[in-house]
Amino acid sequence: MASRYFWWNATKKFFTIGLVGITVRDRFGSIVPERGNSMSPTFNPRTNTYGDDYVLVEKFCLEKYKFSHGDVVVFWSPSNHNEKYIKRIIGLPGDWVATPYSSDVIKVPVGHCWVEGDNPSSSMDSRSFGPIPLGLINGRVTHIVWPPQRIGEIERTVSGDRISSL
Amino acid sequence: MNVRSMKQWSSLVKEALDGTFLVAKFLCLLHVTNTYLCTVAVTYGPSMLPTLSLTGDLVLAERITPRLGKVGIGDVVLVRSPENPRKVVTKRVVGVEGDRVTYFVDPKNSDRCQTILVPKGHIWIEGDNIYASRDSRNFGAVPYGLLHGKLFWRVWPPKDFGPLGK
């Protein structure tokens, strides 16, 4: 009888923790690993010998979908909904973005944004799939939390010569 | 006297904490159900006539099928609008990735048709009332990641209570 009571209590605790955990992850923030070197040197610079960087992703930005130039965001890949990418926002709706490899200038449509990795030589981003809808964005990366010697805030870097808002 | 009031206080605080925790747990349960199982939506506007009425229907949408990637042609879905990420629109899936979709470019004025191939990881959505609907004919195929839920049950108005067919 006592053991049944124990298991019942344990299950209840387990479910409660799960519910609270999922809610915090979806509503407030989560910690995710950054794979690959598409955002080097901001994340995973070549000198990183301790494995991947872990970053803090905040979800409050999803209430209003207001972003600024230079924000680093997590979003679902437009071609595969099970994959998430971390990239930097270069252009917001209404901006004209210069594509680096051709002389084209593209206007970012309403409700979309132009995302690029910090390491242009190896990055799947808007240069290959075009502007992405803001609705695909899943959170904003604010800090690096692991490894310990790289803990710190992420800067909003904006390269001014690439965009112009007419 | 002092000890008694202390005891009263501590029991009051304990009760308040318990109550708060219970409410928090309930909200977490609500969030998880709403995000992973089933959500409630009110649809209005002319774009889904005659399936959904103009004045506003209360419908239930399940969120399991979109997550598993099993949404098929003919399903009525909730999609985060690619033009405004804060808006969720109701449309019908007309084509999934790899399909060829033929659509009327401007049904009000001409019979001109166009055929396009739906790209990988995208779906083609259209309103049932093609004369008054902003859908994939305006903004192109939408990424699967914007899918929010699949409508399956109509709750209001009561005379139409029941499952929503294909």
PDB file of C-alpha atoms in Angstrom, chain B:
ATOM      1  CA  MET B   1      -0.495  36.277  21.893  1.00  0.00           C
ATOM      2  CA  ASN B   2       2.533  36.944  19.781  1.00  0.00           C
ATOM      3  CA  VAL B   3       3.218  33.288  19.147  1.00  0.00           C
ATOM      4  CA  ARG B   4      -0.394  32.698  18.187  1.00  0.00           C
ATOM      5  CA  SER B   5      -0.453  35.510  15.659  1.00  0.00           C
ATOM      6  CA  MET B   6       2.830  34.244  14.221  1.00  0.00           C
ATOM      7  CA  LYS B   7       1.262  30.837  13.759  1.00  0.00           C
ATOM      8  CA  GLN B   8      -1.751  32.360  12.113  1.00  0.00           C
ATOM      9  CA  TRP B   9       0.462  34.321   9.789  1.00  0.00           C
ATOM     10  CA  SER B  10       2.569  31.390   8.774  1.00  0.00           C
ATOM     11  CA  SER B  11      -0.463  29.249   8.030  1.00  0.00           C
ATOM     12  CA  LEU B  12      -1.932  32.087   5.988  1.00  0.00           C
ATOM     13  CA  VAL B  13       1.277  32.470   3.990  1.00  0.00           C
ATOM     14  CA  LYS B  14       1.436  28.737   3.435  1.00  0.00           C
ATOM     15  CA  GLU B  15      -2.116  28.670   2.185  1.00  0.00           C
ATOM     16  CA  ALA B  16      -1.471  31.581  -0.162  1.00  0.00           C
ATOM     17  CA  LEU B  17       1.643  29.892  -1.553  1.00  0.00           C
ATOM     18  CA  ASP B  18      -0.223  26.633  -2.072  1.00  0.00           C
ATOM     19  CA  GLY B  19      -2.995  28.479  -3.870  1.00  0.00           C
ATOM     20  CA  THR B  20      -0.567  30.332  -6.120  1.00  0.00           C
ATOM     21  CA  PHE B  21       1.221  27.129  -6.975  1.00  0.00           C
ATOM     22  CA  LEU B  22      -2.056  25.435  -7.836  1.00  0.00           C
ATOM     23  CA  VAL B  23      -3.033  28.283 -10.168  1.00  0.00           C
ATOM     24  CA  ALA B  24       0.426  28.224 -11.779  1.00  0.00           C
ATOM     25  CA  LYS B  25       0.155  24.482 -12.333  1.00  0.00           C
ATOM     26  CA  PHE B  26      -3.255  24.929 -13.901  1.00  0.00           C
ATOM     27  CA  LEU B  27      -1.939  27.626 -16.247  1.00  0.00           C
ATOM     28  CA  CYS B  28       0.949  25.365 -17.247  1.00  0.00           C
ATOM     29  CA  LEU B  29      -1.496  22.550 -17.994  1.00  0.00           C
ATOM     30  CA  LEU B  30      -3.568  24.965 -20.047  1.00  0.00           C
ATOM     31  CA  HIS B  31      -0.511  26.089 -22.020  1.00  0.00           C
ATOM     32  CA  VAL B  32       0.623  22.546 -22.756  1.00  0.00           C
ATOM     33  CA  THR B  33      -2.852  21.441 -23.853  1.00  0.00           C
ATOM     34  CA  ASN B  34      -3.208  24.526 -26.004  1.00  0.00           C
ATOM     35  CA  THR B  35       0.202  24.166 -27.632  1.00  0.00           C
ATOM     36  CA  TYR B  36       0.490  20.430 -28.105  1.00  0.00           C
ATOM     37  CA  LEU B  37      -3.007  18.972 -28.195  1.00  0.00           C
ATOM     38  CA  CYS B  38      -5.881  21.154 -29.174  1.00  0.00           C
ATOM     39  CA  THR B  39      -6.665  24.818 -29.427  1.00  0.00           C
ATOM     40  CA  VAL B  40      -9.779  26.932 -29.798  1.00  0.00           C
ATOM     41  CA  ALA B  41     -10.098  29.460 -32.587  1.00  0.00           C
ATOM     42  CA  VAL B  42     -12.707  31.924 -33.747  1.00  0.00           C
ATOM     43  CA  THR B  43     -12.805  32.339 -37.498  1.00  0.00           C
ATOM     44  CA  TYR B  44     -14.495  35.169 -39.274  1.00  0.00           C
ATOM     45  CA  GLY B  45     -14.323  36.893 -42.607  1.00  0.00           C
ATOM     46  CA  PRO B  46     -15.483  35.947 -46.078  1.00  0.00           C
ATOM     47  CA  SER B  47     -12.465  33.946 -47.249  1.00  0.00           C
ATOM     48  CA  MET B  48     -13.688  30.492 -46.182  1.00  0.00           C
ATOM     49  CA  LEU B  49     -17.316  30.764 -47.329  1.00  0.00           C
ATOM     50  CA  PRO B  50     -19.308  28.523 -47.535  1.00  0.00           C
ATOM     51  CA  THR B  51     -17.437  26.159 -45.203  1.00  0.00           C
ATOM     52  CA  LEU B  52     -17.109  28.651 -42.379  1.00  0.00           C
ATOM     53  CA  SER B  53     -19.570  31.468 -41.935  1.00  0.00           C
ATOM     54  CA  LEU B  54     -18.927  35.152 -42.293  1.00  0.00           C
ATOM     55  CA  THR B  55     -19.873  36.218 -38.813  1.00  0.00           C
ATOM     56  CA  GLY B  56     -17.642  34.005 -36.752  1.00  0.00           C
ATOM     57  CA  ASP B  57     -17.471  30.298 -35.991  1.00  0.00           C
ATOM     58  CA  LEU B  58     -15.947  28.785 -32.911  1.00  0.00           C
ATOM     59  CA  VAL B  59     -13.830  25.824 -33.973  1.00  0.00           C
ATOM     60  CA  LEU B  60     -11.442  23.348 -32.382  1.00  0.00           C
ATOM     61  CA  ALA B  61      -8.072  22.750 -34.008  1.00  0.00           C
ATOM     62  CA  GLU B  62      -5.785  19.873 -33.124  1.00  0.00           C
ATOM     63  CA  ARG B  63      -2.049  20.391 -33.147  1.00  0.00           C
ATOM     64  CA  ILE B  64      -0.752  16.845 -33.400  1.00  0.00           C
ATOM     65  CA  THR B  65      -1.123  16.224 -37.148  1.00  0.00           C
ATOM     66  CA  PRO B  66       0.812  19.368 -38.171  1.00  0.00           C
ATOM     67  CA  ARG B  67       3.581  18.487 -35.729  1.00  0.00           C
ATOM     68  CA  LEU B  68       3.896  15.006 -37.200  1.00  0.00           C
ATOM     69  CA  GLY B  69       3.910  16.430 -40.711  1.00  0.00           C
ATOM     70  CA  LYS B  70       0.777  14.571 -41.795  1.00  0.00           C
ATOM     71  CA  VAL B  71      -1.311  17.464 -43.071  1.00  0.00           C
ATOM     72  CA  GLY B  72      -2.717  16.587 -46.488  1.00  0.00           C
ATOM     73  CA  ILE B  73      -4.699  18.065 -49.328  1.00  0.00           C
ATOM     74  CA  GLY B  74      -8.207  19.178 -48.358  1.00  0.00           C
ATOM     75  CA  ASP B  75      -7.513  19.845 -44.688  1.00  0.00           C
ATOM     76  CA  VAL B  76      -8.658  23.161 -43.271  1.00  0.00           C
ATOM     77  CA  VAL B  77      -5.735  24.572 -41.322  1.00  0.00           C
ATOM     78  CA  LEU B  78      -4.714  27.475 -39.137  1.00  0.00           C
ATOM     79  CA  VAL B  79      -1.649  29.199 -40.556  1.00  0.00           C
ATOM     80  CA  ARG B  80       0.368  32.068 -39.143  1.00  0.00           C
ATOM     81  CA  SER B  81       0.084  34.692 -41.838  1.00  0.00           C
ATOM     82  CA  PRO B  82       3.379  35.242 -43.680  1.00  0.00           C
ATOM     83  CA  GLU B  83       2.460  38.893 -44.083  1.00  0.00           C
ATOM     84  CA  ASN B  84       1.667  39.591 -40.450  1.00  0.00           C
ATOM     85  CA  PRO B  85       3.170  37.208 -37.875  1.00  0.00           C
ATOM     86  CA  ARG B  86       0.679  38.276 -35.209  1.00  0.00           C
ATOM     87  CA  LYS B  87      -2.275  37.108 -37.247  1.00  0.00           C
ATOM     88  CA  VAL B  88      -3.451  33.533 -37.729  1.00  0.00           C
ATOM     89  CA  VAL B  89      -5.556  32.803 -40.796  1.00  0.00           C
ATOM     90  CA  THR B  90      -7.787  29.870 -41.711  1.00  0.00           C
ATOM     91  CA  LYS B  91      -7.332  28.351 -45.168  1.00  0.00           C
ATOM     92  CA  ARG B  92      -7.598  25.053 -46.991  1.00  0.00           C
ATOM     93  CA  VAL B  93      -4.544  23.090 -48.098  1.00  0.00           C
ATOM     94  CA  VAL B  94      -4.645  22.759 -51.880  1.00  0.00           C
ATOM     95  CA  GLY B  95      -1.171  21.376 -52.489  1.00  0.00           C
ATOM     96  CA  VAL B  96       1.726  19.918 -50.547  1.00  0.00           C
ATOM     97  CA  GLU B  97       5.399  19.842 -51.478  1.00  0.00           C
ATOM     98  CA  GLY B  98       6.090  18.519 -54.956  1.00  0.00           C
ATOM     99  CA  ASP B  99       2.527  19.056 -56.212  1.00  0.00           C
ATOM    100  CA  ARG B 100       1.650  21.037 -59.284  1.00  0.00           C
ATOM    101  CA  VAL B 101      -1.057  23.545 -58.468  1.00  0.00           C
ATOM    102  CA  THR B 102      -3.136  25.362 -61.054  1.00  0.00           C
ATOM    103  CA  TYR B 103      -4.868  28.469 -59.828  1.00  0.00           C
ATOM    104  CA  PHE B 104      -6.822  31.423 -61.152  1.00  0.00           C
ATOM    105  CA  VAL B 105      -4.675  34.513 -61.005  1.00  0.00           C
ATOM    106  CA  ASP B 106      -7.557  36.951 -60.934  1.00  0.00           C
ATOM    107  CA  PRO B 107     -10.855  35.022 -60.782  1.00  0.00           C
ATOM    108  CA  LYS B 108     -13.018  38.153 -60.711  1.00  0.00           C
ATOM    109  CA  ASN B 109     -11.896  39.512 -64.040  1.00  0.00           C
ATOM    110  CA  SER B 110     -10.347  36.785 -66.143  1.00  0.00           C
ATOM    111  CA  ASP B 111      -9.985  33.049 -66.605  1.00  0.00           C
ATOM    112  CA  ARG B 112      -6.218  33.241 -66.728  1.00  0.00           C
ATOM    113  CA  CYS B 113      -4.634  30.222 -65.015  1.00  0.00           C
ATOM    114  CA  GLN B 114      -1.153  29.610 -63.813  1.00  0.00           C
ATOM    115  CA  THR B 115       0.531  26.393 -62.764  1.00  0.00           C
ATOM    116  CA  ILE B 116       3.365  26.294 -60.276  1.00  0.00           C
ATOM    117  CA  LEU B 117       5.323  23.636 -58.435  1.00  0.00           C
ATOM    118  CA  VAL B 118       5.087  23.775 -54.639  1.00  0.00           C
ATOM    119  CA  PRO B 119       8.671  23.883 -53.294  1.00  0.00           C
ATOM    120  CA  LYS B 120      10.089  21.494 -50.730  1.00  0.00           C
ATOM    121  CA  GLY B 121       8.805  22.012 -47.200  1.00  0.00           C
ATOM    122  CA  HIS B 122       6.017  24.305 -48.321  1.00  0.00           C
ATOM    123  CA  ILE B 123       2.248  24.044 -48.704  1.00  0.00           C
ATOM    124  CA  TRP B 124      -0.151  25.843 -51.001  1.00  0.00           C
ATOM    125  CA  ILE B 125      -3.168  27.290 -49.179  1.00  0.00           C
ATOM    126  CA  GLU B 126      -6.292  28.873 -50.605  1.00  0.00           C
ATOM    127  CA  GLY B 127      -9.555  30.117 -49.193  1.00  0.00           C
ATOM    128  CA  ASP B 128     -12.716  28.319 -50.263  1.00  0.00           C
ATOM    129  CA  ASN B 129     -14.082  31.613 -51.513  1.00  0.00           C
ATOM    130  CA  ILE B 130     -11.448  32.438 -54.112  1.00  0.00           C
ATOM    131  CA  TYR B 131     -13.102  35.763 -54.895  1.00  0.00           C
ATOM    132  CA  ALA B 132     -12.392  37.255 -51.483  1.00  0.00           C
ATOM    133  CA  SER B 133      -9.328  35.632 -50.015  1.00  0.00           C
ATOM    134  CA  ARG B 134      -5.736  36.611 -49.497  1.00  0.00           C
ATOM    135  CA  ASP B 135      -3.847  33.368 -49.752  1.00  0.00           C
ATOM    136  CA  SER B 136      -1.039  31.620 -51.580  1.00  0.00           C
ATOM    137  CA  ARG B 137      -2.187  33.256 -54.829  1.00  0.00           C
ATOM    138  CA  ASN B 138      -0.990  36.553 -53.346  1.00  0.00           C
ATOM    139  CA  PHE B 139       1.985  35.564 -51.244  1.00  0.00           C
ATOM    140  CA  GLY B 140       3.019  32.236 -52.721  1.00  0.00           C
ATOM    141  CA  ALA B 141       3.476  28.883 -51.031  1.00  0.00           C
ATOM    142  CA  VAL B 142       3.989  29.103 -47.266  1.00  0.00           C
ATOM    143  CA  PRO B 143       6.613  27.179 -45.249  1.00  0.00           C
ATOM    144  CA  TYR B 144       5.274  24.199 -43.324  1.00  0.00           C
ATOM    145  CA  GLY B 145       6.627  25.714 -40.118  1.00  0.00           C
ATOM    146  CA  LEU B 146       3.904  28.356 -40.164  1.00  0.00           C
ATOM    147  CA  LEU B 147       1.189  25.708 -39.792  1.00  0.00           C
ATOM    148  CA  HIS B 148      -0.556  26.055 -36.492  1.00  0.00           C
ATOM    149  CA  GLY B 149      -3.278  23.473 -36.360  1.00  0.00           C
ATOM    150  CA  LYS B 150      -5.824  21.475 -38.283  1.00  0.00           C
ATOM    151  CA  LEU B 151      -9.508  22.234 -37.773  1.00  0.00           C
ATOM    152  CA  PHE B 152     -11.579  19.189 -36.917  1.00  0.00           C
ATOM    153  CA  TRP B 153     -14.656  20.240 -34.977  1.00  0.00           C
ATOM    154  CA  ARG B 154     -17.097  23.113 -35.082  1.00  0.00           C
ATOM    155  CA  VAL B 155     -18.562  24.165 -31.735  1.00  0.00           C
ATOM    156  CA  TRP B 156     -20.521  27.301 -32.572  1.00  0.00           C
ATOM    157  CA  PRO B 157     -23.094  28.031 -34.027  1.00  0.00           C
ATOM    158  CA  PRO B 158     -24.898  25.086 -32.366  1.00  0.00           C
ATOM    159  CA  LYS B 159     -26.820  24.086 -35.476  1.00  0.00           C
ATOM    160  CA  ASP B 160     -23.555  23.246 -37.227  1.00  0.00           C
ATOM    161  CA  PHE B 161     -22.053  21.468 -34.217  1.00  0.00           C
ATOM    162  CA  GLY B 162     -20.055  18.521 -35.481  1.00  0.00           C
ATOM    163  CA  PRO B 163     -16.956  17.451 -37.348  1.00  0.00           C
ATOM    164  CA  LEU B 164     -15.566  19.499 -40.220  1.00  0.00           C
ATOM    165  CA  GLY B 165     -15.194  17.313 -43.265  1.00  0.00           C
ATOM    166  CA  LYS B 166     -12.714  17.562 -46.080  1.00  0.00           C
TER     167      LYS B 166
END
